[in-house]
């Protein structure tokens, strides 16, 4: 009997790509084949330090999310093996490997690297390689996995040629007297850390790593060990495309070991994408020298104007349940105006959610919550007066997903807005479930202040959506909310981190961004002001001495 991955792999190959694609030779830099990756043919990951790929003294394995069999080996790096990584970071000067005044030719180097990477990712066989590798470790549909490749390809295309140099551009202003002028430069931090999660194993590390390198930093990359095989292959592609092998390090292993490494090495800055709890711990451990894209309990508000219900229902289903809800921007709570409820909107979402199935990867393993954990959370929600399951709320059936992962049907739980706002319920209702679970509530015109109160009380301000073409309504909601990436209008969604606009949280001075020149400048460089003052030197007054002040 074919595994669920084998079944939807065949669907992907026959529908969206030529079946011949998988039979082409894999790129020379690749060290794995996603088509044959299995317990019988496991992949081996390596650490990268000082330009060399190495193993640690011991190794560990990753269970296949579809059947639980060990299918990836990774270096189980221990705290007594991190000395080389610590020395590597500490040896990096604060002025970085390049900056506007030192080794500026490296801006051109990385413009060329970007062009070559973009060209490599345009190759159908390379795009297919990464999409299928993403599917193997972070279960999602082929189209969702390919979207990561597309975004990454366009990002590198955007930073080809002189765009790396332009991103690091400086500015000038005149001084107070002849010979004085000021230059504002964007300088790197030098040694930096980069920690990214499992859910976007190609896109997030690719874009953030590139930004760090563009600005002249020397990063240490660590990605959740469940998916770190994907960014390792990406790093090998970068080396193939001209990135000097000593410009970065990469380490696999347990989070505690990486935490020890960062505490010992004390990088000048660290970008962390992941849970709110670990983000705050890192912030304390590293003295606040962090940029964070942490938890995302993301909201969507459906305004009073009801139109294009089928389209809006499709977007809501995508936002809540694509990648089995394992997106930091996933729709966690839906504030639905009574007009939408009266139009039967919940039934439309339920019908769309019911189409999701294991065979095409549109629903599947959840890597950070167990089935019992997610259903247990639903049970706690149902203890709130007036709460009820709108659809879902039961395990997936007929699969071989191991118990260490979760597998439930797309689920929506209704909770009355009045109950959500109660102190004894609010933290429970706004707990982010990194899986296919959302809360739905209803409001009317008079209750909009209650919706805004609920949004104000939330602590995570990543993404949001206001679905309405009513400009007065939009102005009211947008003017009283702060989420960093907020979509507005009839087509508004809350998931999606493309390369053409900023994506990141707000309302936190540690907030990070991704994807754009502005995001790169914010996260991976700091402001340096150089005041040039060459003279001529003024004469002392009346031929005497210069006065003290």
Coordinates of C-alpha atoms in Angstrom, one line a residue:
X1 CA 0.0 0.0 0.0
X2 CA 1.4 3.4 -1.0
X3 CA 2.0 6.0 1.8
X4 CA 0.0 9.2 1.7
X5 CA 3.2 11.0 0.6
X6 CA 3.7 8.6 -2.3
X7 CA 0.1 9.1 -3.4
X8 CA 0.1 12.9 -3.4
X9 CA 3.6 12.9 -4.9
X10 CA 2.2 11.1 -7.9
X11 CA -0.6 13.6 -8.1
X12 CA 1.9 16.5 -8.1
X13 CA 4.1 14.9 -10.7
X14 CA 1.3 14.2 -13.1
X15 CA -0.7 17.4 -12.7
X16 CA 1.6 20.4 -12.0
X17 CA 4.9 19.1 -13.4
X18 CA 5.9 16.7 -16.0
X19 CA 6.5 13.2 -14.7
X20 CA 9.8 13.4 -16.5
X21 CA 10.9 16.1 -14.1
X22 CA 11.6 13.7 -11.3
X23 CA 13.7 11.5 -13.6
X24 CA 16.1 14.3 -14.5
X25 CA 19.5 14.5 -13.0
X26 CA 19.5 16.3 -9.7
X27 CA 21.8 19.4 -9.6
X28 CA 25.5 18.7 -9.0
X29 CA 25.4 20.5 -5.6
X30 CA 22.5 18.4 -4.2
X31 CA 23.3 15.6 -1.8
X32 CA 19.8 14.1 -1.4
X33 CA 17.0 12.9 -3.6
X34 CA 13.5 13.7 -2.3
X35 CA 12.0 11.1 -4.5
X36 CA 13.9 8.2 -2.8
X37 CA 14.2 9.7 0.7
X38 CA 13.0 7.0 3.1
X39 CA 14.1 4.8 6.0
X40 CA 15.8 2.5 3.5
X41 CA 17.6 5.5 1.9
X42 CA 18.0 8.1 4.7
X43 CA 19.6 11.5 4.1
X44 CA 22.6 12.7 6.1
X45 CA 22.9 16.3 7.2
X46 CA 26.2 18.0 8.0
X47 CA 27.4 21.0 10.0
X48 CA 29.2 23.8 8.2
X49 CA 32.0 25.6 10.1
X50 CA 34.9 27.6 8.8
X51 CA 34.1 26.5 5.3
X52 CA 34.0 22.7 5.9
X53 CA 31.1 20.3 6.1
X54 CA 31.5 18.2 9.2
X55 CA 29.7 15.6 11.3
X56 CA 29.5 15.6 15.1
X57 CA 30.5 12.8 17.4
X58 CA 27.0 11.4 17.6
X59 CA 24.0 11.6 15.3
X60 CA 20.2 11.4 15.7
X61 CA 17.3 10.7 13.4
X62 CA 14.1 12.5 12.3
X63 CA 10.9 10.5 12.0
X64 CA 9.1 10.6 8.7
X65 CA 6.0 12.7 9.3
X66 CA 3.9 10.2 7.2
X67 CA 4.9 6.9 8.8
X68 CA 7.2 7.6 11.7
X69 CA 10.2 5.7 10.2
X70 CA 13.6 7.4 10.7
X71 CA 14.5 9.0 7.4
X72 CA 17.0 11.8 8.1
X73 CA 20.2 11.7 10.1
X74 CA 21.6 14.9 11.5
X75 CA 24.6 15.8 13.6
X76 CA 23.4 15.7 17.2
X77 CA 25.9 18.4 18.2
X78 CA 26.6 18.6 22.0
X79 CA 27.6 21.6 24.1
X80 CA 31.2 20.2 24.3
X81 CA 31.4 20.4 20.5
X82 CA 30.5 24.0 19.9
X83 CA 33.9 25.6 20.6
X84 CA 34.7 25.8 16.8
X85 CA 31.4 27.7 16.2
X86 CA 32.0 30.0 19.1
X87 CA 35.5 30.8 17.9
X88 CA 34.2 31.3 14.4
X89 CA 31.6 33.9 15.5
X90 CA 34.0 35.6 17.9
X91 CA 36.7 35.9 15.1
X92 CA 34.3 38.0 13.0
X93 CA 35.0 41.7 13.4
X94 CA 32.2 44.0 14.4
X95 CA 32.7 45.9 11.1
X96 CA 31.7 42.7 9.3
X97 CA 33.2 41.1 6.2
X98 CA 32.3 44.2 4.2
X99 CA 30.7 47.6 4.7
X100 CA 30.5 50.8 2.6
X101 CA 34.2 51.6 3.4
X102 CA 35.7 48.1 3.6
X103 CA 35.7 45.5 0.8
X104 CA 32.8 47.2 -1.1
X105 CA 33.4 44.9 -4.0
X106 CA 31.6 42.2 -2.1
X107 CA 28.3 44.1 -2.7
X108 CA 28.9 43.3 -6.4
X109 CA 29.9 39.7 -5.5
X110 CA 26.5 39.2 -3.8
X111 CA 24.7 40.8 -6.6
X112 CA 26.3 38.2 -8.9
X113 CA 25.5 35.4 -6.5
X114 CA 21.9 36.5 -6.4
X115 CA 21.6 36.5 -10.1
X116 CA 23.1 32.9 -10.3
X117 CA 20.8 31.7 -7.6
X118 CA 17.7 33.1 -9.3
X119 CA 18.8 31.5 -12.5
X120 CA 19.3 28.1 -10.7
X121 CA 15.9 28.3 -9.1
X122 CA 14.3 29.0 -12.5
X123 CA 15.3 25.6 -13.7
X124 CA 12.2 23.3 -13.5
X125 CA 14.2 20.4 -12.1
X126 CA 15.7 22.6 -9.3
X127 CA 12.3 24.2 -8.4
X128 CA 10.8 20.7 -8.3
X129 CA 13.7 19.4 -6.2
X130 CA 13.1 22.0 -3.5
X131 CA 9.3 21.8 -3.6
X132 CA 9.3 18.0 -3.1
X133 CA 12.0 18.2 -0.5
X134 CA 9.9 20.8 1.5
X135 CA 7.0 18.4 1.2
X136 CA 8.9 15.6 2.6
X137 CA 9.9 17.4 5.8
X138 CA 7.2 20.0 6.3
X139 CA 4.0 18.5 5.0
X140 CA 2.0 20.7 2.7
X141 CA 0.5 20.6 -0.8
X142 CA 2.8 20.7 -3.8
X143 CA 1.5 24.2 -4.7
X144 CA 2.1 25.5 -1.2
X145 CA 5.7 24.1 -1.3
X146 CA 6.3 25.5 -4.8
X147 CA 5.2 28.9 -3.6
X148 CA 8.2 28.9 -1.3
X149 CA 10.5 28.3 -4.2
X150 CA 8.8 31.0 -6.3
X151 CA 9.1 33.6 -3.6
X152 CA 12.7 32.7 -3.0
X153 CA 13.5 32.8 -6.7
X154 CA 11.9 36.3 -7.2
X155 CA 13.7 37.6 -4.1
X156 CA 17.1 36.7 -5.5
X157 CA 16.1 38.0 -8.8
X158 CA 15.2 41.3 -7.1
X159 CA 18.6 41.6 -5.5
X160 CA 20.6 40.8 -8.7
X161 CA 23.1 43.2 -10.2
X162 CA 23.5 46.4 -8.2
X163 CA 20.5 45.9 -5.9
X164 CA 22.7 44.6 -3.0
X165 CA 24.8 47.8 -3.2
X166 CA 21.7 50.0 -3.5
X167 CA 20.2 48.3 -0.4
X168 CA 23.3 49.4 1.6
X169 CA 23.1 53.0 0.2
X170 CA 24.3 55.9 2.4
X171 CA 23.1 59.5 2.6
X172 CA 24.8 62.8 3.2
X173 CA 24.0 66.2 4.6
X174 CA 25.9 69.5 4.7
X175 CA 27.7 70.6 7.9
X176 CA 28.0 73.9 9.7
X177 CA 31.0 75.3 8.0
X178 CA 33.3 74.7 5.0
X179 CA 35.0 71.3 5.1
X180 CA 32.4 69.7 7.3
X181 CA 29.8 67.2 6.0
X182 CA 28.0 64.2 7.4
X183 CA 27.5 60.7 5.9
X184 CA 24.9 58.2 7.2
X185 CA 26.0 54.6 6.5
X186 CA 24.4 51.3 7.0
X187 CA 27.0 49.1 8.8
X188 CA 26.7 45.4 9.5
X189 CA 26.7 44.0 13.0
X190 CA 29.4 41.5 12.2
X191 CA 28.9 38.2 13.9
X192 CA 25.1 37.4 14.0
X193 CA 22.8 34.5 14.7
X194 CA 19.9 33.4 12.6
X195 CA 17.3 31.0 14.0
X196 CA 14.3 29.9 11.9
X197 CA 11.4 27.5 12.4
X198 CA 10.1 24.4 10.6
X199 CA 7.1 25.7 8.7
X200 CA 8.9 27.5 5.8
X201 CA 12.1 25.6 5.6
X202 CA 13.3 27.2 2.4
X203 CA 11.8 30.7 2.2
X204 CA 12.5 32.1 5.6
X205 CA 16.1 30.9 6.0
X206 CA 16.9 31.8 2.4
X207 CA 15.6 35.4 2.6
X208 CA 17.0 36.1 6.0
X209 CA 20.3 34.5 5.4
X210 CA 20.7 36.4 2.1
X211 CA 19.9 39.7 3.9
X212 CA 22.5 39.1 6.5
X213 CA 25.1 38.3 3.9
X214 CA 24.2 41.2 1.7
X215 CA 24.9 43.7 4.5
X216 CA 28.3 42.2 5.3
X217 CA 27.5 40.1 8.4
X218 CA 28.8 36.6 9.1
X219 CA 25.8 34.6 10.2
X220 CA 25.5 31.4 12.1
X221 CA 22.4 29.6 10.8
X222 CA 20.3 27.2 12.8
X223 CA 17.0 25.8 11.5
X224 CA 14.6 23.5 13.3
X225 CA 16.2 20.1 13.0
X226 CA 13.0 18.5 11.7
X227 CA 13.5 20.4 8.4
X228 CA 17.2 21.5 8.5
X229 CA 17.9 19.3 5.5
X230 CA 16.2 21.8 3.2
X231 CA 18.3 24.9 4.2
X232 CA 21.4 22.8 4.1
X233 CA 20.7 22.1 0.4
X234 CA 20.0 25.8 -0.1
X235 CA 23.4 26.7 1.4
X236 CA 25.1 24.2 -0.8
X237 CA 23.4 25.9 -3.8
X238 CA 24.6 29.3 -2.6
X239 CA 28.1 27.9 -2.5
X240 CA 27.7 26.5 -6.0
X241 CA 26.6 30.0 -7.1
X242 CA 29.6 31.8 -5.7
X243 CA 29.1 32.4 -2.0
X244 CA 32.5 32.0 -0.3
X245 CA 32.2 28.9 1.9
X246 CA 33.6 30.7 4.9
X247 CA 31.1 33.5 4.9
X248 CA 28.7 31.7 7.2
X249 CA 28.4 28.7 9.5
X250 CA 25.5 26.3 9.9
X251 CA 24.7 24.0 12.8
X252 CA 22.2 21.2 13.3
X253 CA 21.2 20.1 16.7
X254 CA 19.0 20.6 19.8
X255 CA 17.7 24.0 20.7
X256 CA 19.3 23.9 24.2
X257 CA 22.7 23.4 22.6
X258 CA 22.2 26.3 20.2
X259 CA 21.1 28.5 23.1
X260 CA 24.4 27.6 25.0
X261 CA 26.3 28.4 21.8
X262 CA 24.7 31.8 21.5
X263 CA 25.2 32.7 25.1
X264 CA 28.9 31.8 24.8
X265 CA 29.5 33.5 21.5
X266 CA 27.4 36.6 22.2
X267 CA 26.7 37.5 18.6
X268 CA 26.1 41.3 18.0
X269 CA 22.5 40.6 16.9
X270 CA 20.3 37.5 16.4
X271 CA 17.2 37.1 14.3
X272 CA 14.7 34.7 15.8
X273 CA 11.5 33.4 14.1
X274 CA 9.5 31.1 16.3
X275 CA 7.5 30.9 19.5
X276 CA 6.9 33.8 21.8
X277 CA 8.3 31.9 24.9
X278 CA 11.6 31.2 23.3
X279 CA 11.8 34.7 21.8
X280 CA 11.6 36.3 25.2
X281 CA 14.1 33.8 26.7
X282 CA 16.6 34.6 23.9
X283 CA 16.0 38.3 24.4
X284 CA 17.0 38.0 28.1
X285 CA 19.9 35.6 27.4
X286 CA 21.4 37.9 24.7
X287 CA 20.8 41.2 26.5
X288 CA 18.1 42.3 24.1
X289 CA 20.3 42.1 21.1
X290 CA 17.6 40.4 19.0
X291 CA 15.1 40.9 16.3
X292 CA 12.0 38.8 16.6
X293 CA 9.2 37.5 14.5
X294 CA 7.4 35.5 17.1
X295 CA 3.9 34.2 17.8
X296 CA 1.1 35.1 15.5
X297 CA -2.5 34.8 16.8
X298 CA -3.7 36.5 13.7
X299 CA -7.2 37.9 13.3
X300 CA -9.6 38.6 10.4
X301 CA -12.6 40.9 10.6
X302 CA -15.4 40.5 8.1
X303 CA -17.0 43.9 7.7
X304 CA -20.7 44.7 7.4
X305 CA -20.7 44.7 3.5
X306 CA -21.4 41.2 2.2
X307 CA -20.4 40.3 -1.3
X308 CA -18.4 37.7 -3.2
X309 CA -19.1 35.2 -0.5
X310 CA -17.7 32.2 -2.4
X311 CA -14.4 34.0 -2.9
X312 CA -14.1 35.2 0.6
X313 CA -14.9 31.7 1.9
X314 CA -12.1 30.3 -0.2
X315 CA -9.7 32.9 1.2
X316 CA -10.8 32.1 4.7
X317 CA -10.3 28.4 4.2
X318 CA -6.8 29.0 2.7
X319 CA -5.8 31.3 5.5
X320 CA -7.0 29.0 8.3
X321 CA -6.1 25.5 6.9
X322 CA -3.4 25.6 4.2
X323 CA -0.3 23.8 5.3
X324 CA -2.6 22.3 8.0
X325 CA -2.7 25.7 9.7
X326 CA 1.1 25.7 10.3
X327 CA 1.8 29.2 9.4
X328 CA 2.7 32.1 11.7
X329 CA 0.3 34.2 9.7
X330 CA -2.6 31.6 9.8
X331 CA -6.1 32.9 10.5
X332 CA -6.5 32.1 14.2
X333 CA -9.7 34.0 14.9
X334 CA -12.5 35.2 12.6
X335 CA -14.7 38.1 13.7
X336 CA -17.7 37.7 11.5
X337 CA -20.3 40.4 11.1
X338 CA -23.9 39.2 11.6
X339 CA -24.6 40.0 8.0
X340 CA -22.1 37.3 6.9
X341 CA -23.5 34.8 9.5
X342 CA -27.0 35.4 8.1
X343 CA -25.8 34.8 4.6
X344 CA -24.7 31.2 5.6
X345 CA -21.0 32.0 5.5
X346 CA -19.9 29.3 8.0
X347 CA -21.5 26.6 5.8
X348 CA -19.4 27.9 2.9
X349 CA -16.2 27.6 4.8
X350 CA -17.2 24.2 6.2
X351 CA -17.9 22.9 2.7
X352 CA -14.5 24.1 1.4
X353 CA -12.7 22.7 4.4
X354 CA -14.3 19.3 3.9
X355 CA -12.6 19.0 0.5
X356 CA -9.1 18.8 2.1
X357 CA -7.6 15.4 2.2
X358 CA -4.4 13.6 2.9
X359 CA -4.0 12.3 -0.7
X360 CA -3.2 15.8 -2.1
X361 CA -1.4 17.2 0.9
X362 CA -4.1 19.8 1.6
X363 CA -4.3 18.5 5.2
X364 CA -1.8 16.3 7.0
X365 CA 0.7 16.0 9.8
X366 CA 1.0 18.7 12.4
X367 CA 4.6 18.8 13.7
X368 CA 4.4 20.8 16.9
X369 CA 1.0 19.7 18.4
X370 CA -0.2 16.1 19.0
X371 CA -3.7 15.0 18.1
X372 CA -4.6 14.8 21.8
X373 CA -3.1 18.2 22.4
X374 CA -5.2 19.9 19.7
X375 CA -8.4 18.1 20.6
X376 CA -7.8 18.8 24.3
X377 CA -7.6 22.5 23.5
X378 CA -10.9 22.3 21.6
X379 CA -12.4 20.6 24.7
X380 CA -11.3 23.4 26.9
X381 CA -12.8 26.0 24.5
X382 CA -16.1 24.0 24.6
X383 CA -16.3 24.6 28.4
X384 CA -16.9 28.3 27.7
X385 CA -20.6 29.1 27.9
X386 CA -22.1 29.3 24.4
X387 CA -19.1 27.6 22.7
X388 CA -19.7 25.0 20.0
X389 CA -17.9 23.1 17.3
X390 CA -18.9 24.5 13.9
X391 CA -17.1 21.8 11.9
X392 CA -14.2 19.4 12.4
X393 CA -13.2 18.6 15.9
X394 CA -12.2 15.0 15.3
X395 CA -9.0 13.1 14.3
X396 CA -8.0 12.3 10.7
X397 CA -8.6 8.7 9.8
X398 CA -6.9 6.1 7.7
X399 CA -3.3 7.3 8.0
X400 CA 0.1 6.2 9.4
X401 CA 1.1 9.5 11.0
X402 CA 3.1 8.8 14.1
X403 CA 1.7 9.7 17.5
X404 CA 4.5 12.3 18.1
X405 CA 2.7 14.5 15.5
X406 CA -0.9 15.6 15.2
X407 CA -3.6 14.8 12.7
X408 CA -7.0 16.3 12.9
X409 CA -9.7 17.5 10.5
X410 CA -9.9 21.3 9.8
X411 CA -11.7 22.6 12.8
X412 CA -13.7 25.8 13.8
X413 CA -15.0 26.5 17.2
X414 CA -17.5 29.2 17.9
X415 CA -17.1 31.3 21.0
X416 CA -19.4 34.2 21.9
X417 CA -17.6 37.6 21.7
X418 CA -18.8 38.5 25.2
X419 CA -17.2 35.4 26.6
X420 CA -13.9 36.0 24.7
X421 CA -13.5 39.3 26.5
X422 CA -13.7 37.9 29.9
X423 CA -10.4 37.7 31.7
X424 CA -10.9 34.1 32.7
X425 CA -11.3 33.1 29.0
X426 CA -9.2 35.5 27.0
X427 CA -5.8 33.7 27.3
X428 CA -7.3 30.4 26.5
X429 CA -9.2 31.7 23.4
X430 CA -6.1 33.5 22.1
X431 CA -3.7 30.6 22.5
X432 CA -2.1 30.0 19.1
X433 CA -2.7 26.4 18.0
X434 CA -0.1 25.8 15.3
X435 CA -2.5 23.5 13.4
X436 CA -5.9 23.5 11.6
X437 CA -7.9 25.1 14.4
X438 CA -9.6 28.5 14.4
X439 CA -12.0 30.4 16.7
X440 CA -15.0 32.0 15.1
X441 CA -17.2 34.7 16.7
X442 CA -19.9 37.0 15.6
X443 CA -20.6 40.7 16.1
X444 CA -23.0 43.5 15.0
X445 CA -22.5 47.2 14.4
X446 CA -23.0 48.1 18.0
X447 CA -20.4 45.5 19.0
X448 CA -17.5 46.8 16.9
X449 CA -15.9 48.5 19.9
X450 CA -15.8 45.0 21.6
X451 CA -14.0 43.6 18.5
X452 CA -11.5 46.4 18.7
X453 CA -11.1 45.8 22.5
X454 CA -10.3 42.1 21.8
X455 CA -7.7 43.0 19.2
X456 CA -6.2 45.6 21.6
X457 CA -5.8 43.0 24.3
X458 CA -3.8 40.6 22.1
X459 CA -0.1 40.5 22.5
X460 CA 0.9 39.1 19.1
X461 CA 0.7 41.6 16.3
X462 CA 2.0 39.8 13.2
X463 CA -0.6 39.7 10.4
X464 CA -4.3 40.6 10.1
X465 CA -7.1 41.1 7.5
X466 CA -10.0 43.5 7.3
X467 CA -12.4 42.2 4.7
X468 CA -14.5 45.2 3.5
X469 CA -14.8 47.8 0.8
X470 CA -16.5 50.2 3.2
X471 CA -13.9 52.9 3.6
X472 CA -15.4 54.3 6.8
X473 CA -15.3 50.9 8.4
X474 CA -11.8 50.3 7.2
X475 CA -10.5 53.6 8.5
X476 CA -12.1 52.8 11.9
X477 CA -10.5 49.4 12.2
X478 CA -7.1 50.2 10.7
X479 CA -6.7 53.3 12.7
X480 CA -7.3 51.4 16.0
X481 CA -5.1 48.3 15.3
X482 CA -1.4 47.7 14.9
X483 CA -0.6 44.4 13.2
X484 CA 2.6 44.7 11.2
X485 CA 1.3 43.2 8.0
X486 CA -2.4 44.0 7.5
X487 CA -4.4 43.3 4.4
X488 CA -7.4 45.5 3.8
X489 CA -10.3 45.3 1.2
X490 CA -12.6 42.7 -0.2
X491 CA -9.6 40.5 -1.2
X492 CA -7.9 40.8 2.1
X493 CA -6.1 37.7 3.5
X494 CA -3.9 37.3 6.5
X495 CA -1.4 34.6 5.3
X496 CA 1.3 35.2 2.7
X497 CA 4.8 36.6 3.0
X498 CA 5.8 37.4 -0.6
X499 CA 9.0 39.1 -1.6
X500 CA 7.3 42.3 -2.9
X501 CA 6.2 43.8 0.5
X502 CA 7.3 43.9 4.1
X503 CA 6.2 41.0 6.3
X504 CA 6.7 41.1 10.0
X505 CA 5.1 42.1 13.4
X506 CA 4.7 45.5 14.8
X507 CA 4.2 47.3 18.2
X508 CA 7.5 45.9 19.5
X509 CA 10.9 47.6 19.2
X510 CA 12.4 44.2 18.6
X511 CA 10.1 43.4 15.6
X512 CA 11.8 42.0 12.5
X513 CA 10.8 42.2 8.9
X514 CA 11.5 40.1 5.8
X515 CA 11.6 40.3 2.1
X516 CA 12.3 44.0 1.2
X517 CA 15.3 46.3 1.2
X518 CA 13.8 48.2 4.2
X519 CA 13.5 44.9 6.1
X520 CA 17.1 44.0 5.4
X521 CA 18.3 47.4 6.4
X522 CA 16.4 47.3 9.7
X523 CA 17.3 43.7 10.7
X524 CA 20.8 43.2 9.3
X525 CA 22.4 46.6 9.6
X526 CA 22.8 49.6 12.0
X527 CA 23.1 53.3 11.5
X528 CA 26.6 54.8 11.6
X529 CA 27.1 58.5 11.2
X530 CA 30.6 59.8 10.1
X531 CA 31.1 63.5 10.4
X532 CA 33.9 64.7 8.2
X533 CA 35.5 67.9 9.3
X534 CA 38.6 68.8 7.2
X535 CA 38.8 72.6 7.7
X536 CA 40.0 75.2 7.0
X537 CA 40.6 75.8 10.7
X538 CA 39.3 79.2 11.9
X539 CA 41.6 81.8 13.3
X540 CA 41.5 82.4 17.1
X541 CA 39.5 85.5 17.9
X542 CA 41.5 88.7 18.0
X543 CA 44.7 86.8 17.5
X544 CA 44.4 85.3 21.0
X545 CA 43.6 81.8 22.3
X546 CA 40.5 79.8 21.5
X547 CA 38.0 80.3 24.3
X548 CA 36.9 77.7 26.8
X549 CA 33.1 77.1 27.0

